Coordinates of C-alpha atoms in Angstrom, one line a residue:
Chain A
X1 CA -20.2 34.0 10.1
X2 CA -17.6 31.7 8.9
X3 CA -15.5 28.9 10.5
X4 CA -11.8 28.8 10.8
X5 CA -9.8 26.0 9.1
X6 CA -9.7 23.7 12.1
X7 CA -13.3 22.8 12.3
X8 CA -13.9 19.8 10.1
X9 CA -16.3 20.3 7.2
X10 CA -17.1 18.8 3.8
X11 CA -14.5 19.3 1.2
X12 CA -14.7 19.8 -2.6
X13 CA -12.4 20.2 -5.6
X14 CA -12.8 23.5 -7.4
X15 CA -10.0 24.4 -9.8
X16 CA -10.9 28.1 -9.8
X17 CA -10.7 29.8 -6.5
X18 CA -9.3 33.2 -7.3
X19 CA -12.6 35.1 -7.3
X20 CA -15.0 35.9 -4.4
X21 CA -17.5 33.4 -5.8
X22 CA -16.6 29.8 -6.7
X23 CA -18.7 27.2 -8.5
X24 CA -18.8 23.4 -7.9
X25 CA -19.6 21.6 -11.1
X26 CA -19.9 18.0 -12.5
X27 CA -19.1 15.2 -10.0
X28 CA -18.4 17.7 -7.2
X29 CA -21.8 19.4 -7.5
X30 CA -23.6 16.1 -7.8
X31 CA -21.8 14.8 -4.7
X32 CA -22.7 17.9 -2.7
X33 CA -26.4 18.0 -3.8
X34 CA -27.4 14.4 -4.4
X35 CA -25.3 12.5 -2.0
X36 CA -24.7 14.9 0.9
X37 CA -27.8 17.0 0.3
X38 CA -26.1 20.2 1.3
X39 CA -28.1 23.5 1.3
X40 CA -27.6 27.2 1.1
X41 CA -25.9 28.6 4.2
X42 CA -23.8 25.6 5.0
X43 CA -20.0 25.9 5.3
X44 CA -17.7 24.0 2.9
X45 CA -14.0 23.7 2.2
X46 CA -12.7 24.0 -1.3
X47 CA -9.3 23.1 -2.7
X48 CA -7.9 24.0 -6.2
X49 CA -5.3 21.2 -6.4
X50 CA -2.5 23.8 -6.6
X51 CA -2.1 24.6 -3.0
X52 CA -5.0 27.0 -2.3
X53 CA -7.6 25.9 0.2
X54 CA -10.7 28.1 0.9
X55 CA -13.6 28.1 3.3
X56 CA -16.9 29.4 2.1
X57 CA -20.7 29.4 2.4
X58 CA -23.1 27.8 -0.1
X59 CA -25.1 30.6 -1.8
X60 CA -27.2 28.7 -4.3
X61 CA -27.8 25.0 -5.0
X62 CA -28.8 24.5 -8.6
X63 CA -29.4 21.4 -10.7
X64 CA -25.8 20.9 -11.9
X65 CA -24.0 23.7 -10.1
X66 CA -23.5 24.9 -6.6
X67 CA -22.2 28.4 -6.0
X68 CA -20.1 29.2 -2.9
X69 CA -19.0 32.6 -1.6
X70 CA -15.4 32.4 -0.6
X71 CA -14.8 33.7 3.0
X72 CA -11.2 32.7 3.7
X73 CA -8.2 31.5 1.8
X74 CA -5.0 29.8 2.8
X75 CA -1.9 28.6 0.9
X76 CA -0.3 25.3 1.5
X77 CA 3.3 25.1 0.4
X78 CA 4.3 22.1 -1.7
X79 CA 6.6 19.5 0.1
X80 CA 10.3 20.4 0.0
X81 CA 11.0 17.3 -2.0
X82 CA 9.1 16.6 -5.2
X83 CA 8.6 12.9 -5.4
X84 CA 7.9 11.2 -8.8
X85 CA 7.0 7.5 -9.2
X86 CA 7.5 6.1 -12.7
X87 CA 6.2 2.6 -12.8
X88 CA 5.0 -0.2 -15.1
X89 CA 1.2 -0.3 -15.2
X90 CA -0.7 -2.9 -13.2
X91 CA -3.7 -4.4 -14.7
X92 CA -7.4 -3.7 -14.0
X93 CA -8.5 -2.3 -10.7
X94 CA -5.0 -2.6 -9.2
X95 CA -4.0 0.5 -11.2
X96 CA -6.8 2.6 -9.6
X97 CA -6.0 1.3 -6.2
X98 CA -2.3 2.1 -6.7
X99 CA -3.1 5.7 -7.9
X100 CA -5.3 6.2 -4.8
X101 CA -2.6 5.0 -2.5
X102 CA 0.1 7.1 -4.2
X103 CA -2.1 10.2 -3.6
X104 CA -2.6 9.3 0.1
X105 CA 1.1 8.9 0.6
X106 CA 1.9 12.2 -1.0
X107 CA 3.4 11.5 -4.4
X108 CA 3.6 14.5 -6.7
X109 CA 3.8 12.9 -10.1
X110 CA 3.1 9.5 -11.5
X111 CA 4.4 8.4 -14.9
X112 CA 3.4 5.2 -16.6
X113 CA 6.5 3.4 -17.9
X114 CA 6.9 1.2 -20.9
X115 CA 9.2 -1.7 -19.9
X116 CA 10.5 -4.7 -21.9
X117 CA 8.5 -7.1 -19.8
X118 CA 5.3 -5.0 -19.7
X119 CA 3.8 -2.4 -22.0
X120 CA 0.3 -1.9 -20.8
X121 CA -0.6 1.5 -22.2
X122 CA -3.6 3.0 -20.3
X123 CA -6.1 4.2 -22.9
X124 CA -7.4 7.8 -22.9
X125 CA -10.7 6.7 -21.2
X126 CA -8.7 5.0 -18.5
X127 CA -6.5 8.0 -17.9
X128 CA -9.6 10.1 -17.6
X129 CA -10.9 7.7 -14.9
X130 CA -7.6 7.9 -13.1
X131 CA -7.8 11.7 -13.0
X132 CA -11.1 11.2 -11.1
X133 CA -9.4 8.8 -8.7
X134 CA -6.8 11.5 -8.1
X135 CA -9.3 14.2 -7.3
X136 CA -11.5 11.9 -5.2
X137 CA -8.5 10.6 -3.2
X138 CA -7.1 14.2 -2.7
X139 CA -10.6 15.2 -1.5
X140 CA -10.7 12.4 1.1
X141 CA -7.2 12.6 2.3
X142 CA -7.2 16.5 2.5
X143 CA -4.3 17.1 0.1
X144 CA -4.1 20.6 -1.3
X145 CA -2.1 19.6 -4.3
X146 CA -3.3 17.2 -6.9
X147 CA -0.9 14.4 -8.0
X148 CA -0.1 14.9 -11.7
X149 CA -0.4 12.0 -14.1
X150 CA 1.8 12.3 -17.2
X151 CA 2.0 10.5 -20.5
X152 CA 3.6 7.1 -20.9
X153 CA 7.3 7.1 -21.5
X154 CA 9.9 4.6 -22.5
X155 CA 12.8 3.7 -20.1
X156 CA 15.2 5.6 -22.3
X157 CA 13.0 8.8 -22.0
X158 CA 12.7 8.6 -18.2
X159 CA 16.4 8.0 -17.8
X160 CA 17.0 11.4 -19.3
X161 CA 15.0 13.1 -16.4
X162 CA 17.2 15.4 -14.4
X163 CA 16.6 14.9 -10.7
X164 CA 18.7 15.1 -7.5
X165 CA 17.8 11.6 -6.4
X166 CA 17.4 8.9 -9.1
X167 CA 16.5 5.4 -8.0
X168 CA 15.6 2.1 -9.6
X169 CA 13.8 -0.3 -7.3
X170 CA 15.5 -3.6 -7.5
X171 CA 15.7 -6.5 -5.1
X172 CA 19.5 -6.7 -5.3
X173 CA 20.2 -3.1 -4.3
X174 CA 21.1 -1.5 -1.0
X175 CA 18.5 -0.5 1.6
X176 CA 17.3 2.8 3.0
X177 CA 18.2 5.8 1.0
X178 CA 16.7 8.9 2.7
X179 CA 15.9 12.3 1.3
X180 CA 18.1 14.9 3.0
X181 CA 16.9 17.9 4.9
X182 CA 17.1 20.2 1.9
X183 CA 14.8 20.2 -1.1
X184 CA 14.9 18.9 -4.6
X185 CA 13.5 16.3 -7.0
X186 CA 13.4 12.5 -6.5
X187 CA 12.4 10.0 -9.1
X188 CA 11.9 6.3 -8.4
X189 CA 11.4 3.7 -11.2
X190 CA 9.3 0.6 -10.4
X191 CA 9.5 -2.3 -12.8
X192 CA 6.9 -4.8 -13.9
X193 CA 5.9 -8.0 -12.2
X194 CA 8.5 -9.9 -14.2
X195 CA 11.2 -7.6 -13.1
X196 CA 13.7 -5.5 -15.1
X197 CA 15.8 -7.2 -17.7
X198 CA 19.5 -7.2 -17.2
X199 CA 19.8 -4.8 -20.2
X200 CA 17.4 -2.4 -18.6
X201 CA 19.3 -2.4 -15.3
X202 CA 22.5 -1.9 -17.1
X203 CA 21.1 1.0 -19.1
X204 CA 19.8 2.7 -15.9
X205 CA 23.2 2.3 -14.1
X206 CA 25.1 3.7 -17.1
X207 CA 22.8 6.7 -17.0
X208 CA 23.8 7.3 -13.4
X209 CA 20.7 5.9 -11.6
X210 CA 21.1 3.9 -8.4
X211 CA 19.6 0.5 -7.3
X212 CA 17.4 0.5 -4.3
X213 CA 16.0 -2.5 -2.5
X214 CA 12.7 -2.0 -0.8
X215 CA 13.0 -5.1 1.4
X216 CA 13.7 -8.8 1.6
X217 CA 10.5 -9.9 -0.1
X218 CA 9.4 -9.6 -3.7
X219 CA 6.6 -7.1 -3.8
X220 CA 3.8 -6.7 -6.3
X221 CA 4.5 -3.6 -8.4
X222 CA 1.7 -1.5 -6.8
X223 CA 2.9 -2.4 -3.3
X224 CA 6.5 -1.5 -4.3
X225 CA 5.3 1.9 -5.6
X226 CA 3.5 2.8 -2.4
X227 CA 6.3 1.5 -0.1
X228 CA 8.9 3.4 -2.1
X229 CA 6.9 6.6 -1.8
X230 CA 6.3 6.1 1.9
X231 CA 10.0 5.5 2.6
X232 CA 11.1 8.6 0.7
X233 CA 8.4 10.8 2.2
Chain B
X1 CA 20.9 -33.9 -9.9
X2 CA 19.5 -31.0 -7.9
X3 CA 19.7 -27.2 -8.2
X4 CA 21.1 -24.8 -5.5
X5 CA 18.8 -22.2 -4.0
X6 CA 19.8 -19.4 -6.4
X7 CA 18.3 -20.7 -9.6
X8 CA 14.6 -19.6 -9.7
X9 CA 12.0 -22.3 -9.6
X10 CA 8.3 -22.8 -8.8
X11 CA 7.5 -22.4 -5.1
X12 CA 4.8 -24.1 -3.0
X13 CA 3.6 -24.1 0.6
X14 CA 4.1 -27.3 2.4
X15 CA 3.7 -27.2 6.2
X16 CA 5.5 -30.5 6.8
X17 CA 9.1 -30.5 5.6
X18 CA 10.9 -32.6 8.2
X19 CA 10.9 -35.9 6.4
X20 CA 12.8 -36.9 3.2
X21 CA 9.5 -36.9 1.3
X22 CA 7.0 -34.1 1.3
X23 CA 3.5 -33.9 -0.1
X24 CA 1.7 -31.0 -1.7
X25 CA -2.0 -31.1 -1.1
X26 CA -5.2 -29.1 -1.7
X27 CA -4.7 -25.7 -3.5
X28 CA -0.9 -26.3 -3.7
X29 CA -1.3 -29.6 -5.5
X30 CA -4.0 -28.3 -7.8
X31 CA -1.8 -25.3 -8.7
X32 CA 1.1 -27.5 -9.5
X33 CA -0.8 -30.0 -11.6
X34 CA -3.7 -28.2 -13.2
X35 CA -2.3 -24.6 -13.6
X36 CA 1.4 -25.2 -14.0
X37 CA 1.2 -28.8 -15.3
X38 CA 4.4 -29.8 -13.6
X39 CA 5.6 -33.4 -14.0
X40 CA 7.8 -36.0 -12.2
X41 CA 11.5 -35.0 -12.4
X42 CA 11.0 -31.2 -12.2
X43 CA 12.6 -29.2 -9.4
X44 CA 10.4 -27.3 -7.0
X45 CA 11.0 -25.1 -3.9
X46 CA 8.9 -25.7 -0.8
X47 CA 8.5 -23.5 2.3
X48 CA 6.8 -24.5 5.5
X49 CA 5.9 -21.0 6.7
X50 CA 8.1 -21.3 9.8
X51 CA 11.5 -20.5 8.3
X52 CA 12.4 -23.7 6.5
X53 CA 12.8 -23.7 2.7
X54 CA 13.6 -26.8 0.8
X55 CA 14.4 -27.8 -2.8
X56 CA 13.3 -31.1 -4.1
X57 CA 12.3 -33.2 -7.1
X58 CA 8.8 -34.2 -8.0
X59 CA 8.4 -37.9 -7.6
X60 CA 4.8 -38.6 -8.4
X61 CA 1.9 -36.5 -9.6
X62 CA -1.4 -37.8 -8.4
X63 CA -5.0 -36.6 -8.7
X64 CA -5.0 -34.5 -5.5
X65 CA -1.4 -34.9 -4.3
X66 CA 2.1 -34.4 -5.5
X67 CA 5.0 -36.1 -3.8
X68 CA 8.4 -34.5 -3.7
X69 CA 11.7 -35.9 -2.5
X70 CA 13.5 -33.3 -0.5
X71 CA 17.1 -32.8 -1.7
X72 CA 18.2 -29.7 0.3
X73 CA 17.0 -27.6 3.2
X74 CA 17.9 -24.2 4.5
X75 CA 16.7 -22.1 7.5
X76 CA 15.8 -18.5 7.2
X77 CA 16.0 -16.6 10.5
X78 CA 13.0 -14.5 11.4
X79 CA 13.6 -10.7 11.3
X80 CA 15.2 -9.2 14.4
X81 CA 12.1 -7.1 15.1
X82 CA 8.7 -8.8 15.3
X83 CA 6.2 -6.4 13.8
X84 CA 2.5 -6.6 14.6
X85 CA -0.2 -4.5 13.0
X86 CA -3.5 -4.4 14.9
X87 CA -6.1 -2.5 12.9
X88 CA -9.8 -1.9 12.4
X89 CA -11.2 -4.1 9.6
X90 CA -11.7 -2.6 6.2
X91 CA -14.8 -3.7 4.3
X92 CA -15.0 -6.1 1.4
X93 CA -12.1 -6.7 -0.9
X94 CA -10.0 -4.0 0.8
X95 CA -9.4 -6.4 3.6
X96 CA -7.9 -9.0 1.4
X97 CA -5.8 -6.5 -0.5
X98 CA -4.5 -5.1 2.8
X99 CA -3.6 -8.6 4.1
X100 CA -1.7 -9.3 0.9
X101 CA 0.2 -6.0 1.2
X102 CA 1.1 -6.6 4.8
X103 CA 2.5 -10.0 3.9
X104 CA 4.6 -8.4 1.1
X105 CA 6.0 -5.7 3.4
X106 CA 7.0 -8.3 6.0
X107 CA 4.5 -8.0 8.9
X108 CA 4.6 -10.9 11.3
X109 CA 1.2 -10.7 12.9
X110 CA -2.1 -9.0 12.1
X111 CA -4.8 -8.6 14.7
X112 CA -8.3 -7.3 13.9
X113 CA -9.3 -4.6 16.3
X114 CA -12.7 -3.6 17.7
X115 CA -12.9 0.2 17.9
X116 CA -15.7 2.5 19.0
X117 CA -16.2 3.8 15.4
X118 CA -15.9 0.4 13.7
X119 CA -16.6 -3.2 14.8
X120 CA -16.5 -5.2 11.6
X121 CA -15.9 -8.7 12.9
X122 CA -14.6 -11.0 10.1
X123 CA -16.6 -14.2 10.1
X124 CA -15.0 -17.6 10.3
X125 CA -15.4 -18.2 6.5
X126 CA -13.7 -14.8 5.8
X127 CA -10.8 -15.6 8.1
X128 CA -10.3 -18.9 6.4
X129 CA -10.1 -17.0 3.0
X130 CA -7.7 -14.6 4.6
X131 CA -5.4 -17.5 5.5
X132 CA -5.3 -18.5 1.9
X133 CA -4.4 -15.0 0.9
X134 CA -1.6 -15.1 3.4
X135 CA -0.2 -18.4 2.0
X136 CA -0.6 -17.2 -1.6
X137 CA 1.1 -13.9 -1.0
X138 CA 3.9 -15.6 0.9
X139 CA 4.4 -18.0 -2.0
X140 CA 4.6 -15.2 -4.5
X141 CA 6.8 -12.8 -2.5
X142 CA 9.1 -15.6 -1.4
X143 CA 8.6 -15.2 2.3
X144 CA 9.7 -18.2 4.5
X145 CA 7.6 -17.2 7.4
X146 CA 3.8 -16.9 7.2
X147 CA 2.1 -13.9 8.7
X148 CA -0.1 -14.9 11.6
X149 CA -3.7 -13.8 11.8
X150 CA -5.1 -13.7 15.3
X151 CA -8.6 -13.4 16.8
X152 CA -10.3 -10.1 17.1
X153 CA -9.5 -8.0 20.2
X154 CA -10.9 -4.9 21.9
X155 CA -8.7 -1.9 22.4
X156 CA -8.5 -2.6 26.1
X157 CA -7.2 -6.1 25.3
X158 CA -4.5 -5.0 22.9
X159 CA -3.3 -2.2 25.1
X160 CA -2.3 -4.9 27.6
X161 CA 0.2 -6.3 25.0
X162 CA 3.8 -6.2 26.2
X163 CA 6.1 -4.9 23.5
X164 CA 9.3 -2.8 23.2
X165 CA 7.7 -0.3 20.8
X166 CA 4.0 0.5 21.2
X167 CA 2.5 3.0 18.7
X168 CA -0.9 4.4 17.9
X169 CA -1.1 5.8 14.4
X170 CA -2.7 9.3 14.7
X171 CA -2.5 12.4 12.5
X172 CA -1.6 14.6 15.4
X173 CA 1.5 12.7 16.6
X174 CA 5.2 13.1 15.8
X175 CA 6.9 11.7 12.6
X176 CA 9.4 9.0 12.1
X177 CA 10.0 6.6 14.9
X178 CA 12.6 4.0 13.8
X179 CA 13.3 0.6 15.1
X180 CA 16.7 0.4 16.7
X181 CA 19.6 -1.8 15.7
X182 CA 18.7 -4.5 18.3
X183 CA 15.7 -6.7 18.3
X184 CA 12.3 -6.8 20.0
X185 CA 8.6 -6.6 19.4
X186 CA 6.8 -3.6 17.9
X187 CA 3.0 -3.2 17.8
X188 CA 1.2 -0.5 15.8
X189 CA -2.5 0.3 16.2
X190 CA -4.4 1.6 13.2
X191 CA -7.8 3.1 13.8
X192 CA -11.0 3.0 11.6
X193 CA -11.9 5.4 8.8
X194 CA -13.6 7.7 11.3
X195 CA -10.5 7.9 13.4
X196 CA -10.0 7.1 17.1
X197 CA -12.3 8.8 19.6
X198 CA -10.7 11.1 22.2
X199 CA -11.5 8.5 24.9
X200 CA -9.7 5.8 23.0
X201 CA -6.6 8.0 22.4
X202 CA -6.6 8.9 26.1
X203 CA -6.9 5.3 27.1
X204 CA -3.9 4.4 24.9
X205 CA -1.7 7.2 26.2
X206 CA -2.5 6.3 29.8
X207 CA -1.5 2.7 29.1
X208 CA 1.9 4.1 27.9
X209 CA 1.4 3.9 24.1
X210 CA 2.8 6.7 21.9
X211 CA 1.2 8.6 19.1
X212 CA 2.7 8.4 15.6
X213 CA 1.8 10.5 12.6
X214 CA 2.3 8.7 9.2
X215 CA 2.3 11.8 7.2
X216 CA 0.5 15.0 6.5
X217 CA -2.5 13.4 4.7
X218 CA -5.4 11.4 6.0
X219 CA -4.8 7.9 4.8
X220 CA -7.4 5.1 4.3
X221 CA -6.9 2.5 7.0
X222 CA -5.4 -0.1 4.7
X223 CA -2.9 2.4 3.3
X224 CA -2.0 3.5 6.8
X225 CA -1.4 -0.1 7.8
X226 CA 1.0 -0.8 4.9
X227 CA 2.8 2.5 5.3
X228 CA 3.3 2.0 9.0
X229 CA 4.7 -1.5 8.4
X230 CA 7.0 -0.3 5.6
X231 CA 8.3 2.6 7.7
X232 CA 9.1 0.3 10.7
X233 CA 10.7 -2.4 8.6

């Protein structure tokens, strides 16, 4: 009748999974019907982006909607450490590539950061596209939780964040911090291509943040963000 | 007269640094003259890709060549662990982006791998472009050693490599291996988007290679390669 969660099957994002029947809409429905040409009776996996994953059977394939009867549900706990990357905003496609990689590595939150040497502010339309990248990457990499994208902040605003681990990526700092066995919140700040200004670094240190060197080479900002997240996770 | 190595200055790749006079040619000369419009008397930094870094003064700016008198030289030791990534070949621009990130993270060698579920073989022209990406990324991230790109190999060929640490990235494996304090060679194999076949995994295990999981999510191959390198380094 239905498969367990181990057999691989097609996966879709569906924010509402609490009822016995779920509906795929928009991109997800189009992908199911026009790209994959799925039909009634096929098994699919759905995830709501907040830790619930379900298996179900396609009931009806409509023009812009696919209905699925939910057969099984399972909860995935969030990781013990909540990892936030707050970074300057790379230009063009590099932003989308970075967002996709952060999702794959398991980052929980990304916050665009306004820095002295960079203040690219992604426009509304761009942020909307990024949300689609987040969903698409989560779908592909089988994450149950969506990465959250928050509004742009200044350095002063982000320095006020309370977190158990507060790091500023900077070539001069020490290597290899490691998240402990417990749980908590970690926030890492990644500066722009031109680096932090001395004033910014000073401001961060005064607010109790720690320098952290990601390696001997100067990384592009999107590489630094992904490496930082991978090292913490 | 000349600056020490701490003051930042423009950096160029120059494979021959043993004489008192060095010459920038091709891309490097064009970048110096047409993009940066450098002139005689300016200080530049040169690296030969094999651990030698020099500071010098521009003597003459010609149409296709820039001559530099070498004032100071310094050696940078290679990292204690030599890290090799052998991976399936991502398509299109993703290959170039991956190569650039591997350089930034400090990988020593990249080997394209022929797998059952992927056999993209980069053509000569493509490999030549990749060499330029390697030089350009090393220039920007201030590496003294160039990452080497080797010829494509089959899985059977790479499994014969002798190394102190031999890992196969695979979602089912254990987490967090770590390179010890000493030195040696580490090789990591990264499979194609479709994953390794059971037969390939079996073959690797029989040859004494160990599984290694990079995290709970399924990563795209280029993300997996960069994450693996960052975790080892």
